[in-house]
């Protein structure tokens, strides 16, 4: 099960890094793009609209089409919209909100898809450990985003954060 655990953990890490990076970027983005505090709050919270909508859907789709396909589609969606966040943000608050909702839609299927695959790829005696490793990787993703994002902002500007983590 180690290749599965490694890849699922990497997906979990990338997912949490991509959702966390905006928290570090919001102040320089708002300054650069002249966003008000309410606009900043709207952009920050919009991720959870998409995320909340796809949790149950992700489980259903994973049961119907397989967790691997659903996870791959989710990764493609959230990575694309992480990478495109600077472009959408520069077009305005409403398009930034759209990018964050679409990022959330992609990430919302990740854990249901991974959890659908665990019983198929991990022996029963190791499933709790598998869930623990994958969950720990998600928190490591947030740590990575909060640690690297300020350095990227300082060296290359706030858009670089989204390009780096979107490519990751």
XYZ file of C-alpha atoms in Angstrom:
168
model
C 0.000 0.000 0.000
C 3.010 2.376 0.225
C 2.747 3.844 -3.300
C -0.949 4.542 -2.660
C -0.185 6.085 0.733
C 2.604 8.229 -0.706
C 0.489 9.517 -3.598
C -2.608 10.079 -1.457
C -0.526 11.901 1.133
C 0.990 14.071 -1.599
C -2.502 14.917 -2.873
C -3.639 15.740 0.651
C -0.555 17.923 1.221
C -1.085 19.812 -2.041
C -4.772 20.264 -1.299
C -4.187 21.919 2.058
C -1.307 24.009 0.740
C -3.506 25.309 -2.079
C -6.342 26.247 0.255
C -4.047 27.880 2.832
C -1.880 30.009 0.561
C -4.516 32.716 0.071
C -4.481 33.485 3.797
C -0.861 34.578 3.451
C -1.374 36.365 0.137
C -4.570 38.242 0.886
C -2.921 41.361 2.326
C -0.473 41.999 -0.533
C -3.181 41.055 -3.039
C -5.661 43.459 -1.449
C -3.100 46.233 -1.418
C -2.119 45.638 -5.025
C -5.678 45.160 -6.290
C -7.326 47.761 -4.019
C -9.726 45.314 -2.365
C -11.831 46.420 0.607
C -12.019 44.351 3.795
C -15.452 42.962 2.839
C -14.066 41.971 -0.564
C -11.148 40.216 1.104
C -13.527 38.303 3.350
C -15.667 37.311 0.397
C -12.680 35.988 -1.544
C -11.311 34.139 1.489
C -14.628 32.495 2.360
C -15.719 31.591 -1.163
C -13.486 28.492 -1.180
C -15.831 26.861 1.311
C -18.845 27.295 -0.978
C -17.289 24.924 -3.500
C -15.751 22.702 -0.848
C -19.024 22.300 1.005
C -20.930 21.434 -2.149
C -18.725 18.544 -3.222
C -18.122 16.470 -0.088
C -21.170 14.256 -0.515
C -20.917 14.409 -4.280
C -17.286 13.260 -4.084
C -18.285 10.179 -2.112
C -21.052 9.328 -4.542
C -18.792 9.817 -7.578
C -15.976 7.790 -5.987
C -18.347 4.885 -5.330
C -19.710 5.075 -8.862
C -16.555 5.769 -10.929
C -13.710 4.889 -8.589
C -11.753 7.016 -6.169
C -8.709 7.282 -8.413
C -10.582 8.918 -11.288
C -12.429 11.282 -8.976
C -9.246 12.258 -7.156
C -7.418 12.867 -10.430
C -10.237 15.095 -11.666
C -10.243 16.980 -8.360
C -6.475 17.512 -8.454
C -6.673 18.793 -12.023
C -9.489 21.200 -11.129
C -7.981 22.600 -7.930
C -4.456 22.841 -9.346
C -5.693 24.654 -12.441
C -7.618 27.209 -10.424
C -4.790 27.666 -7.942
C -2.474 28.413 -10.857
C -5.031 30.751 -12.467
C -5.863 32.630 -9.260
C -3.637 35.651 -10.083
C -5.280 36.045 -13.486
C -8.774 35.756 -12.016
C -7.919 38.084 -9.110
C -6.548 40.763 -11.422
C -9.824 40.633 -13.370
C -11.810 41.519 -10.252
C -13.283 40.335 -6.986
C -16.116 38.384 -8.630
C -13.729 36.375 -10.807
C -11.448 35.790 -7.809
C -14.491 34.435 -5.958
C -15.252 32.173 -8.927
C -11.675 30.827 -8.943
C -11.867 30.062 -5.218
C -15.241 28.331 -5.567
C -13.880 26.164 -8.383
C -10.759 25.391 -6.333
C -13.066 24.331 -3.499
C -15.107 22.139 -5.842
C -11.930 20.285 -6.795
C -10.697 19.901 -3.239
C -14.074 18.826 -1.898
C -13.827 15.461 -3.633
C -10.298 14.660 -2.419
C -10.950 13.081 0.967
C -14.066 11.157 -0.098
C -12.128 9.779 -3.089
C -9.122 8.836 -0.964
C -11.299 7.221 1.695
C -13.113 5.216 -0.977
C -9.755 3.787 -2.091
C -8.366 2.944 1.352
C -10.354 -0.301 1.847
C -9.366 -1.409 -1.647
C -5.644 -0.725 -1.318
C -4.733 -0.932 2.360
C -4.994 -4.064 4.515
C -7.565 -3.804 7.318
C -4.817 -3.957 9.946
C -3.212 -0.752 8.576
C -6.210 1.406 7.693
C -6.131 3.605 10.786
C -2.446 4.259 10.190
C -3.186 5.063 6.540
C -5.866 7.596 7.473
C -3.520 9.112 10.060
C -0.670 9.497 7.562
C -2.896 11.053 4.900
C -4.467 13.422 7.423
C -1.056 14.406 8.822
C 0.080 15.200 5.282
C -2.789 17.670 4.941
C -1.579 19.583 7.997
C 1.956 19.489 6.645
C 0.584 21.116 3.486
C -0.752 24.032 5.527
C 2.588 24.353 7.316
C 4.361 24.320 3.955
C 2.077 27.026 2.551
C 2.380 29.257 5.603
C 6.173 28.801 5.654
C 6.994 29.181 1.970
C 4.398 31.739 0.892
C 5.976 34.724 2.686
C 9.348 33.878 1.141
C 7.828 33.606 -2.326
C 5.934 36.876 -1.865
C 9.093 38.647 -0.741
C 11.220 37.266 -3.578
C 8.800 37.193 -6.519
C 5.470 38.787 -5.521
C 2.143 37.306 -4.458
C 1.283 35.734 -7.855
C 4.330 33.460 -7.531
C 2.700 31.687 -4.577
C -0.190 30.510 -6.741
C 2.067 29.540 -9.620
C 4.347 27.516 -7.313
C 1.595 25.706 -5.440
C -0.564 25.246 -8.541
C 2.363 23.536 -10.243
C 3.031 21.451 -7.131
